[in-house]
């Protein structure tokens, strides 16, 4: 009974998405993770400075 509850939480689309992810090689997973890490590091260091476009 406990097993059926866990299975019902995932939809068919979620299961298909997970299966697709498992088809990727370790190299592809590593490259994607590295790319996301670099983006996260860049965004954490970024500062947004807003200056009005129209000057009076």
Short mmCIF file of N, CA and C in Angstrom, two decimals:
data_model
loop_
_atom_site.label_atom_id
_atom_site.label_comp_id
_atom_site.label_asym_id
_atom_site.label_seq_id
_atom_site.Cartn_x
_atom_site.Cartn_y
_atom_site.Cartn_z
N UNK A 1 0.82 -1.19 0.00
CA UNK A 1 0.00 0.00 0.00
C UNK A 1 0.86 1.25 0.00
N UNK A 2 1.93 1.24 0.78
CA UNK A 2 2.84 2.38 0.84
C UNK A 2 3.48 2.65 -0.52
N UNK A 3 3.78 1.60 -1.25
CA UNK A 3 4.41 1.72 -2.57
C UNK A 3 3.47 2.39 -3.56
N UNK A 4 2.19 2.09 -3.50
CA UNK A 4 1.21 2.69 -4.41
C UNK A 4 1.09 4.19 -4.18
N UNK A 5 1.19 4.65 -2.95
CA UNK A 5 1.10 6.07 -2.64
C UNK A 5 2.25 6.83 -3.28
N UNK A 6 3.45 6.28 -3.22
CA UNK A 6 4.62 6.94 -3.80
C UNK A 6 4.52 7.00 -5.32
N UNK A 7 4.01 5.94 -5.93
CA UNK A 7 3.88 5.90 -7.38
C UNK A 7 2.85 6.90 -7.88
N UNK A 8 1.80 7.12 -7.13
CA UNK A 8 0.74 8.00 -7.58
C UNK A 8 1.15 9.48 -7.54
N UNK A 9 2.22 9.80 -6.85
CA UNK A 9 2.65 11.20 -6.76
C UNK A 9 3.28 11.69 -8.06
N UNK A 10 3.89 10.80 -8.83
CA UNK A 10 4.54 11.18 -10.07
C UNK A 10 3.60 10.98 -11.25
N UNK A 11 3.51 11.98 -12.10
CA UNK A 11 2.69 11.83 -13.29
C UNK A 11 3.50 11.13 -14.37
N UNK A 12 2.84 10.74 -15.43
CA UNK A 12 3.52 10.07 -16.54
C UNK A 12 4.55 10.98 -17.19
N UNK A 13 4.26 12.28 -17.25
CA UNK A 13 5.20 13.24 -17.83
C UNK A 13 6.46 13.33 -16.98
N UNK A 14 6.30 13.32 -15.66
CA UNK A 14 7.46 13.37 -14.77
C UNK A 14 8.34 12.13 -14.94
N UNK A 15 7.71 10.99 -15.05
CA UNK A 15 8.46 9.74 -15.22
C UNK A 15 9.21 9.74 -16.55
N UNK A 16 8.56 10.23 -17.62
CA UNK A 16 9.21 10.30 -18.92
C UNK A 16 10.40 11.26 -18.87
N UNK A 17 10.26 12.37 -18.15
CA UNK A 17 11.34 13.35 -18.01
C UNK A 17 12.53 12.74 -17.29
N UNK A 18 12.26 12.00 -16.23
CA UNK A 18 13.34 11.35 -15.47
C UNK A 18 14.04 10.28 -16.30
N UNK A 19 13.28 9.50 -17.06
CA UNK A 19 13.88 8.48 -17.91
C UNK A 19 14.76 9.10 -18.98
N UNK A 20 14.32 10.24 -19.52
CA UNK A 20 15.13 10.93 -20.53
C UNK A 20 16.44 11.42 -19.94
N UNK A 21 16.40 11.90 -18.71
CA UNK A 21 17.61 12.36 -18.03
C UNK A 21 18.59 11.24 -17.77
N UNK A 22 18.09 10.04 -17.52
CA UNK A 22 18.96 8.90 -17.26
C UNK A 22 19.68 8.42 -18.51
N UNK A 23 19.19 8.79 -19.68
CA UNK A 23 19.82 8.38 -20.93
C UNK A 23 21.09 9.17 -21.21
N UNK A 24 21.26 10.30 -20.54
CA UNK A 24 22.45 11.13 -20.77
C UNK A 24 23.67 10.47 -20.14
N UNK A 25 24.82 10.71 -20.76
CA UNK A 25 26.06 10.15 -20.24
C UNK A 25 26.55 10.98 -19.06
N UNK A 26 27.48 10.42 -18.34
CA UNK A 26 28.04 11.14 -17.20
C UNK A 26 28.75 12.42 -17.66
N UNK A 27 29.37 12.37 -18.84
CA UNK A 27 30.06 13.55 -19.37
C UNK A 27 29.06 14.67 -19.64
N UNK A 28 27.92 14.32 -20.26
CA UNK A 28 26.90 15.33 -20.53
C UNK A 28 26.34 15.91 -19.24
N UNK A 29 26.12 15.06 -18.26
CA UNK A 29 25.63 15.55 -16.96
C UNK A 29 26.64 16.48 -16.31
N UNK A 30 27.91 16.11 -16.37
CA UNK A 30 28.95 16.93 -15.77
C UNK A 30 29.04 18.29 -16.45
N UNK A 31 29.00 18.29 -17.79
CA UNK A 31 29.09 19.55 -18.52
C UNK A 31 27.90 20.46 -18.22
N UNK A 32 26.71 19.90 -18.12
CA UNK A 32 25.53 20.70 -17.80
C UNK A 32 25.63 21.27 -16.39
N UNK A 33 26.05 20.45 -15.44
CA UNK A 33 26.19 20.90 -14.07
C UNK A 33 27.24 21.99 -13.96
N UNK A 34 28.35 21.84 -14.67
CA UNK A 34 29.41 22.85 -14.65
C UNK A 34 28.91 24.16 -15.23
N UNK A 35 28.17 24.08 -16.33
CA UNK A 35 27.61 25.28 -16.96
C UNK A 35 26.66 26.00 -16.00
N UNK A 36 25.79 25.26 -15.33
CA UNK A 36 24.85 25.87 -14.38
C UNK A 36 25.59 26.47 -13.19
N UNK A 37 26.65 25.81 -12.73
CA UNK A 37 27.43 26.33 -11.61
C UNK A 37 28.10 27.64 -11.98
N UNK A 38 28.65 27.72 -13.18
CA UNK A 38 29.31 28.95 -13.62
C UNK A 38 28.31 30.09 -13.74
N UNK A 39 27.13 29.80 -14.24
CA UNK A 39 26.08 30.83 -14.34
C UNK A 39 25.69 31.30 -12.95
N UNK A 40 25.54 30.36 -12.02
CA UNK A 40 25.16 30.72 -10.65
C UNK A 40 26.23 31.58 -10.00
N UNK A 41 27.49 31.27 -10.21
CA UNK A 41 28.58 32.06 -9.65
C UNK A 41 28.59 33.47 -10.24
N UNK A 42 28.37 33.58 -11.55
CA UNK A 42 28.34 34.88 -12.20
C UNK A 42 27.20 35.73 -11.67
N UNK A 43 26.02 35.14 -11.55
CA UNK A 43 24.86 35.89 -11.08
C UNK A 43 24.98 36.27 -9.61
N UNK A 44 25.64 35.46 -8.81
CA UNK A 44 25.78 35.81 -7.40
C UNK A 44 26.74 36.99 -7.20
N UNK A 45 27.69 37.18 -8.13
CA UNK A 45 28.64 38.28 -8.02
C UNK A 45 28.13 39.55 -8.69
N UNK A 46 27.08 39.44 -9.50
CA UNK A 46 26.60 40.58 -10.28
C UNK A 46 25.89 41.60 -9.40
N UNK A 47 26.08 42.84 -9.74
CA UNK A 47 25.33 43.92 -9.10
C UNK A 47 24.59 44.67 -10.19
N UNK A 48 23.35 44.96 -9.92
CA UNK A 48 22.53 45.65 -10.90
C UNK A 48 22.43 47.11 -10.49
N UNK A 49 22.86 47.97 -11.38
CA UNK A 49 22.83 49.41 -11.13
C UNK A 49 21.85 50.01 -12.12
N UNK A 50 20.88 50.71 -11.60
CA UNK A 50 19.86 51.29 -12.46
C UNK A 50 20.06 52.80 -12.53
N UNK A 51 20.18 53.29 -13.73
CA UNK A 51 20.24 54.73 -13.95
C UNK A 51 19.09 55.09 -14.88
N UNK A 52 18.40 56.16 -14.59
CA UNK A 52 17.30 56.55 -15.47
C UNK A 52 17.83 56.88 -16.86
N UNK A 53 17.11 56.47 -17.88
CA UNK A 53 17.52 56.71 -19.26
C UNK A 53 17.35 58.20 -19.62
N UNK A 54 16.26 58.80 -19.16
CA UNK A 54 15.99 60.20 -19.48
C UNK A 54 16.61 61.06 -18.40
N UNK A 55 17.50 61.96 -18.83
CA UNK A 55 18.13 62.86 -17.88
C UNK A 55 17.49 64.25 -18.01
N UNK A 56 17.20 64.87 -16.90
CA UNK A 56 16.56 66.20 -16.91
C UNK A 56 17.57 67.29 -16.76
#
